[in-house]
Amino acid sequence: FDSNSINKYPFPSEQIPRLSVADPETYRLIKESKPVIITDTNLVGSAAKWDLNYLHENLGKGLFYVYTSNTNKFKYYNSNRAEQCKSFVNPTERHHVTFPQFLQMLKRCSCTDEKVYLQQILNDTVGTNIVDDFLQFNWDWVNKCKAAFGWGQLSSNLLLIGLEGNITPVHYDEQENFFAQISGYKRCILFSPDQFDCLYPHPVAHPCDRQSQVDLSNPDYKRFPKFRNVRPTEAIVGPGDVLYIPMYWWHQIESLLSRGLPPVTVSVNFWYKGSALPDKIEYPLTPQQRVSVMRNVEKMLAAALDDPDKVGGLLRSIVEGRYT
Ligand SMILES: C[C@@H](CC(=O)O)C(=O)C(=O)O
Ligand SMILES: [Zn+2]
């Protein structure tokens, strides 16, 4: 990858450990819900041949969700909520197209400023060769991890094909994630769940629930003063690497300029439901449990007041002059 394509951000960062699949330390970190890059898993080795030609030949006739953005950012939003929220401006546009149409969109990017990002959950519309490749993923290893850490079921595998320069802005997910890089390089900037106060997520009822309001490339320190205190940990993942992104850990993912052609990155993620709640809650709560409690309070108040816009006012009445 082209090291000049590494965006400069106003914060120092640590490096995410990069350990072998054979190293016991790898599993100690996962057990502690800490990020780690795991090498030599061969998790998606059978997908190493998934270049655009092979995918064009074998992905089948199905439709794929492709997002377009006239910036390089692809901030996720809940499309149903977006429709109900008149004042909300969609940060990207979602298209449902065939793979050949996606390739056409890719080509057009070279002569417009538009960026595209295919983000499609792998489903049974794909061709038999892709099914074979999928069945040859290292399920033995990943199922052993699922069992060892008590994770819930595999909810989906998202296929991601993005242009170099694409950015998925900082957000957290409520699932465990083995993020497998197939081709190209991605810079992954992670923040631990206890940095919630520095990252100012949108309200839970907002279309951009779970997404930070802070633009890492242009932070508004007046609105988000605590952002100065962030302490990220980061790494660059390349072909064959698997990054464990623990549930509730914030992450921003950036596709780096590749020297190869065409300038795309290909990844597949493995989203698992989290482990069941422990029989006995230990105190103090973990940062993840604290985020979960805050989410539940926001949801409950929005329902009790029958208006998400009234939640802030009620919380201020509870806190100001009383819990400060
Ligand atoms: C979609 C992905 C980011 C990216 O690869 O652009 C992500 O956030 C995740 O796998 O949780
Ligand atoms: Zn994510």
Coordinates of C-alpha atoms and ligand atoms in Angstrom, one line a residue:
F1 CA 0.0 0.0 0.0
D2 CA 1.0 3.6 -0.5
S3 CA 2.1 4.9 2.9
N4 CA 1.4 8.5 1.7
S5 CA -2.3 7.5 1.7
I6 CA -2.3 7.3 5.6
N7 CA -4.4 10.1 6.8
K8 CA -2.9 12.2 9.7
Y9 CA -5.1 12.4 12.8
P10 CA -4.6 14.7 15.8
F11 CA -4.0 11.8 18.3
P12 CA -1.2 9.4 19.1
S13 CA -2.1 5.7 18.7
E14 CA -0.8 2.4 19.9
Q15 CA -0.4 -0.6 17.7
I16 CA -2.9 -3.5 17.8
P17 CA -0.9 -6.7 18.5
R18 CA -0.3 -9.0 15.5
L19 CA -0.1 -12.6 16.7
S20 CA -0.1 -16.1 15.1
V21 CA -3.1 -18.4 15.2
A22 CA -0.8 -20.8 17.1
D23 CA 0.0 -18.3 19.8
P24 CA -1.9 -18.8 23.1
E25 CA -1.6 -15.1 23.7
T26 CA -4.0 -14.6 20.8
Y27 CA -6.8 -16.4 22.7
R28 CA -6.0 -14.6 25.9
L29 CA -6.7 -11.3 24.2
I30 CA -9.9 -12.5 22.6
K31 CA -11.1 -13.8 25.9
E32 CA -10.5 -10.4 27.4
S33 CA -12.4 -8.8 24.5
K34 CA -9.3 -7.0 23.3
P35 CA -8.5 -6.5 19.6
V36 CA -5.8 -8.6 18.0
I37 CA -4.7 -9.3 14.4
I38 CA -4.4 -13.0 13.9
T39 CA -2.1 -14.3 11.1
D40 CA -2.1 -17.7 9.4
T41 CA -5.7 -18.6 10.2
N42 CA -6.4 -19.5 6.6
L43 CA -9.9 -18.4 7.5
V44 CA -10.8 -17.1 4.0
G45 CA -7.8 -18.6 2.1
S46 CA -10.2 -20.1 -0.4
A47 CA -11.3 -16.5 -1.3
A48 CA -7.8 -15.4 -2.1
K49 CA -8.8 -15.7 -5.8
W50 CA -11.8 -13.4 -5.4
D51 CA -10.6 -10.7 -7.8
L52 CA -13.2 -8.7 -9.8
N53 CA -13.0 -11.0 -12.8
Y54 CA -13.6 -14.2 -10.7
L55 CA -16.4 -12.5 -8.8
H56 CA -17.9 -11.2 -12.0
E57 CA -17.9 -14.8 -13.4
N58 CA -19.1 -16.5 -10.2
L59 CA -21.1 -14.2 -8.0
G60 CA -24.2 -15.0 -10.0
K61 CA -27.2 -12.9 -11.2
G62 CA -28.3 -11.6 -7.8
L63 CA -28.6 -8.0 -6.8
F64 CA -26.0 -6.3 -4.5
Y65 CA -26.3 -3.3 -2.2
V66 CA -23.8 -0.7 -3.5
Y67 CA -23.4 2.7 -1.7
T68 CA -22.3 5.8 -3.5
S69 CA -20.9 8.9 -1.7
N70 CA -19.7 12.2 -3.1
T71 CA -17.2 12.3 -0.3
N72 CA -15.0 9.4 0.6
K73 CA -17.0 8.7 3.8
F74 CA -19.6 5.9 4.0
K75 CA -21.4 6.6 7.3
Y76 CA -23.9 3.9 8.0
Y77 CA -27.6 5.0 8.5
N78 CA -30.7 3.0 9.2
S79 CA -32.7 3.6 6.0
N80 CA -36.1 2.9 7.6
R81 CA -35.4 5.5 10.3
A82 CA -34.0 7.9 7.7
E83 CA -37.3 7.9 5.9
Q84 CA -39.2 8.9 9.1
C85 CA -36.7 11.6 9.9
K86 CA -37.6 14.5 7.6
S87 CA -34.6 16.6 8.6
F88 CA -32.1 13.8 8.0
V89 CA -29.9 14.1 5.0
N90 CA -28.6 10.7 3.8
P91 CA -24.8 10.7 3.8
T92 CA -24.7 8.1 1.1
E93 CA -27.1 6.7 -1.5
R94 CA -28.0 3.0 -1.6
H95 CA -28.4 1.2 -4.9
H96 CA -29.5 -2.4 -5.5
V97 CA -27.7 -3.5 -8.7
T98 CA -26.2 -6.5 -10.5
F99 CA -22.5 -7.2 -10.2
P100 CA -21.9 -6.0 -13.8
Q101 CA -23.7 -2.8 -13.0
F102 CA -21.4 -2.4 -9.9
L103 CA -18.4 -2.8 -12.2
Q104 CA -19.8 -0.1 -14.5
M105 CA -20.2 2.2 -11.4
L106 CA -16.6 1.4 -10.4
K107 CA -15.3 2.4 -13.9
R108 CA -17.3 5.7 -13.7
C109 CA -15.5 6.6 -10.4
S110 CA -12.3 7.1 -12.3
C111 CA -13.8 10.1 -14.1
T112 CA -16.1 11.5 -11.3
D113 CA -15.4 12.4 -7.7
E114 CA -17.9 9.8 -6.7
K115 CA -16.9 6.8 -4.6
V116 CA -18.6 3.4 -4.4
Y117 CA -18.7 0.7 -1.8
L118 CA -20.3 -2.7 -2.4
Q119 CA -21.5 -4.1 1.0
Q120 CA -23.6 -7.2 0.6
I121 CA -24.4 -10.0 3.0
L122 CA -23.4 -13.3 1.3
N123 CA -26.6 -15.2 0.6
D124 CA -27.7 -18.2 -1.4
T125 CA -28.0 -16.3 -4.7
V126 CA -24.2 -16.6 -5.3
G127 CA -22.9 -19.1 -7.9
T128 CA -21.7 -22.6 -7.0
N129 CA -18.0 -21.7 -7.1
I130 CA -18.5 -19.0 -4.5
V131 CA -20.5 -21.5 -2.4
D132 CA -17.6 -23.9 -2.7
D133 CA -15.1 -21.2 -1.7
F134 CA -17.4 -20.3 1.2
L135 CA -17.6 -23.9 2.4
Q136 CA -13.8 -24.1 2.3
F137 CA -13.5 -21.2 4.8
N138 CA -11.7 -22.4 7.9
W139 CA -15.0 -23.2 9.7
D140 CA -13.2 -25.6 12.0
W141 CA -11.1 -22.8 13.5
V142 CA -13.8 -20.2 13.7
N143 CA -16.4 -22.6 15.1
K144 CA -13.9 -23.6 17.8
C145 CA -13.4 -19.9 18.7
K146 CA -17.2 -19.4 18.8
A147 CA -17.5 -22.3 21.2
A148 CA -14.5 -21.4 23.3
F149 CA -15.7 -17.8 23.9
G150 CA -19.4 -18.7 24.3
W151 CA -20.4 -16.4 21.4
G152 CA -23.9 -16.7 19.9
Q153 CA -24.7 -17.7 16.4
L154 CA -23.0 -16.4 13.3
S155 CA -25.5 -13.8 12.1
S156 CA -23.9 -12.9 8.8
N157 CA -20.9 -12.5 6.5
L158 CA -20.7 -9.2 4.9
L159 CA -18.8 -9.0 1.6
L160 CA -17.1 -5.6 1.2
I161 CA -15.6 -4.3 -2.1
G162 CA -14.4 -0.8 -1.8
L163 CA -12.4 1.8 -3.7
E164 CA -9.0 2.9 -2.2
G165 CA -9.6 6.0 -0.1
N166 CA -13.1 4.8 1.1
I167 CA -13.6 5.4 4.8
T168 CA -16.2 3.8 7.1
P169 CA -16.4 6.4 9.9
V170 CA -16.0 5.6 13.5
H171 CA -18.8 3.5 15.0
Y172 CA -19.4 0.5 17.2
D173 CA -21.4 -2.7 16.5
E174 CA -23.3 -4.9 19.0
Q175 CA -21.7 -8.0 17.6
E176 CA -18.4 -9.8 17.8
N177 CA -16.5 -9.5 14.6
F178 CA -13.8 -11.5 12.9
F179 CA -12.8 -9.1 10.1
A180 CA -11.0 -11.1 7.3
Q181 CA -9.0 -9.1 4.7
I182 CA -8.8 -10.7 1.3
S183 CA -7.1 -8.2 -1.0
G184 CA -5.8 -4.7 -0.6
Y185 CA -4.9 -3.0 2.7
K186 CA -7.2 -1.4 5.3
R187 CA -6.2 0.8 8.2
C188 CA -8.3 0.0 11.2
I189 CA -8.4 2.6 14.0
L190 CA -10.1 1.2 17.2
F191 CA -11.2 2.8 20.4
S192 CA -12.1 0.9 23.6
P193 CA -15.8 1.0 24.8
D194 CA -14.8 3.1 27.8
Q195 CA -14.1 6.0 25.4
F196 CA -17.8 6.4 24.8
D197 CA -17.7 9.9 26.5
C198 CA -15.1 11.0 23.9
L199 CA -16.9 9.8 20.8
Y200 CA -20.4 11.3 21.2
P201 CA -22.6 8.8 19.4
H202 CA -25.8 9.9 17.8
P203 CA -28.9 9.3 20.0
V204 CA -30.1 5.7 19.9
A205 CA -33.3 6.6 18.0
H206 CA -31.4 8.5 15.3
P207 CA -30.8 7.0 11.9
C208 CA -27.1 7.0 12.7
D209 CA -27.4 5.2 16.0
R210 CA -24.0 3.7 17.0
Q211 CA -22.1 6.1 14.8
S212 CA -19.9 8.8 16.3
Q213 CA -20.9 12.4 15.6
V214 CA -17.2 13.3 15.5
D215 CA -15.5 13.6 12.1
L216 CA -12.0 12.3 12.7
S217 CA -10.6 14.3 9.9
N218 CA -12.2 17.5 11.2
P219 CA -13.2 17.2 14.8
D220 CA -15.6 20.0 16.2
Y221 CA -13.9 20.5 19.6
K222 CA -16.5 23.0 20.7
R223 CA -19.3 20.4 20.4
F224 CA -17.1 17.5 21.3
P225 CA -14.4 18.7 23.7
K226 CA -13.7 15.3 25.2
F227 CA -12.6 14.0 21.8
R228 CA -9.2 15.5 22.7
N229 CA -8.8 12.6 25.2
V230 CA -9.2 9.7 22.7
R231 CA -6.6 7.0 22.8
P232 CA -6.9 4.7 19.7
T233 CA -5.1 1.6 18.9
E234 CA -4.6 0.8 15.3
A235 CA -3.2 -1.5 12.6
I236 CA -3.1 -2.1 8.9
V237 CA -4.6 -5.4 7.8
G238 CA -3.5 -7.0 4.5
P239 CA -4.4 -10.2 2.6
G240 CA -4.8 -13.2 4.9
D241 CA -5.0 -11.1 8.1
V242 CA -8.0 -11.5 10.5
L243 CA -8.7 -8.6 12.9
Y244 CA -10.8 -9.4 15.9
I245 CA -13.0 -6.4 16.6
P246 CA -14.6 -7.0 20.0
M247 CA -18.3 -6.1 20.4
Y248 CA -18.9 -2.4 21.4
W249 CA -15.3 -1.4 20.3
W250 CA -15.4 1.7 18.2
H251 CA -13.7 1.4 14.8
Q252 CA -12.9 3.4 11.7
I253 CA -11.8 1.5 8.6
E254 CA -10.0 3.1 5.7
S255 CA -9.1 1.5 2.4
L256 CA -5.5 2.4 1.6
L257 CA -4.2 3.3 -1.9
S258 CA -2.9 0.1 -3.4
R259 CA -0.2 -0.2 -5.9
G260 CA -2.2 -2.9 -7.6
L261 CA -4.9 -2.4 -10.2
P262 CA -7.9 -2.1 -10.0
P263 CA -7.7 0.0 -6.8
V264 CA -10.2 -2.0 -4.7
T265 CA -10.0 -3.7 -1.4
V266 CA -12.0 -6.9 -0.7
S267 CA -13.0 -8.0 2.8
V268 CA -15.4 -10.5 4.4
N269 CA -16.5 -10.1 8.0
F270 CA -17.9 -12.7 10.4
W271 CA -20.5 -11.1 12.8
Y272 CA -21.4 -13.2 15.8
K273 CA -24.1 -12.5 18.4
G274 CA -22.5 -11.8 21.8
S275 CA -22.1 -14.3 24.6
A276 CA -25.1 -14.7 27.0
L277 CA -25.2 -12.5 30.1
P278 CA -23.3 -14.0 33.0
D279 CA -25.6 -15.7 35.7
K280 CA -24.3 -13.2 38.2
I281 CA -23.6 -9.6 37.3
E282 CA -20.2 -8.4 38.7
Y283 CA -19.7 -4.8 39.9
P284 CA -18.5 -2.4 38.8
L285 CA -20.1 -3.0 35.4
T286 CA -17.8 -3.4 32.4
P287 CA -17.7 -0.5 29.9
Q288 CA -19.7 -2.7 27.5
Q289 CA -22.4 -3.3 30.0
R290 CA -22.5 0.5 30.8
V291 CA -23.1 1.2 27.1
S292 CA -25.8 -1.4 27.0
V293 CA -27.5 0.2 30.1
M294 CA -27.3 3.7 28.5
R295 CA -28.8 2.4 25.3
N296 CA -31.7 0.7 27.2
V297 CA -32.3 3.9 29.2
E298 CA -32.5 6.0 26.0
K299 CA -34.8 3.4 24.4
M300 CA -37.1 3.2 27.5
L301 CA -37.3 7.0 27.8
A302 CA -38.1 7.5 24.1
A303 CA -40.9 5.0 24.5
A304 CA -42.2 6.4 27.8
L305 CA -42.2 10.0 26.4
D306 CA -43.5 8.8 23.0
D307 CA -41.0 11.2 21.5
P308 CA -37.2 10.7 21.2
D309 CA -36.7 14.4 21.0
K310 CA -37.9 14.8 24.6
V311 CA -35.3 12.4 26.1
G312 CA -32.6 15.0 26.5
G313 CA -34.8 17.4 28.4
L314 CA -36.0 14.8 30.8
L315 CA -32.4 13.6 31.4
R316 CA -31.3 17.1 32.1
S317 CA -34.2 17.6 34.6
I318 CA -32.9 14.4 36.4
V319 CA -29.2 15.4 36.4
E320 CA -28.9 19.2 36.6
G321 CA -28.4 20.5 40.1
R322 CA -29.0 17.0 41.5
Y323 CA -26.4 14.5 40.1
T324 CA -23.8 17.0 39.1
Ligands
LIG1 C1 -18.2 -2.6 7.3 C2 -16.9 -2.7 8.1 C3 -16.0 -1.5 7.8 C4 -15.3 -1.6 6.4 O1 -14.7 -2.6 6.2 O2 -15.4 -0.5 5.7 C5 -17.3 -2.7 9.5 O3 -17.5 -1.6 10.1 C6 -17.4 -4.0 10.3 O4 -17.1 -5.0 9.7 O5 -17.9 -3.9 11.4
ZN2 ZN -18.4 -2.0 12.0

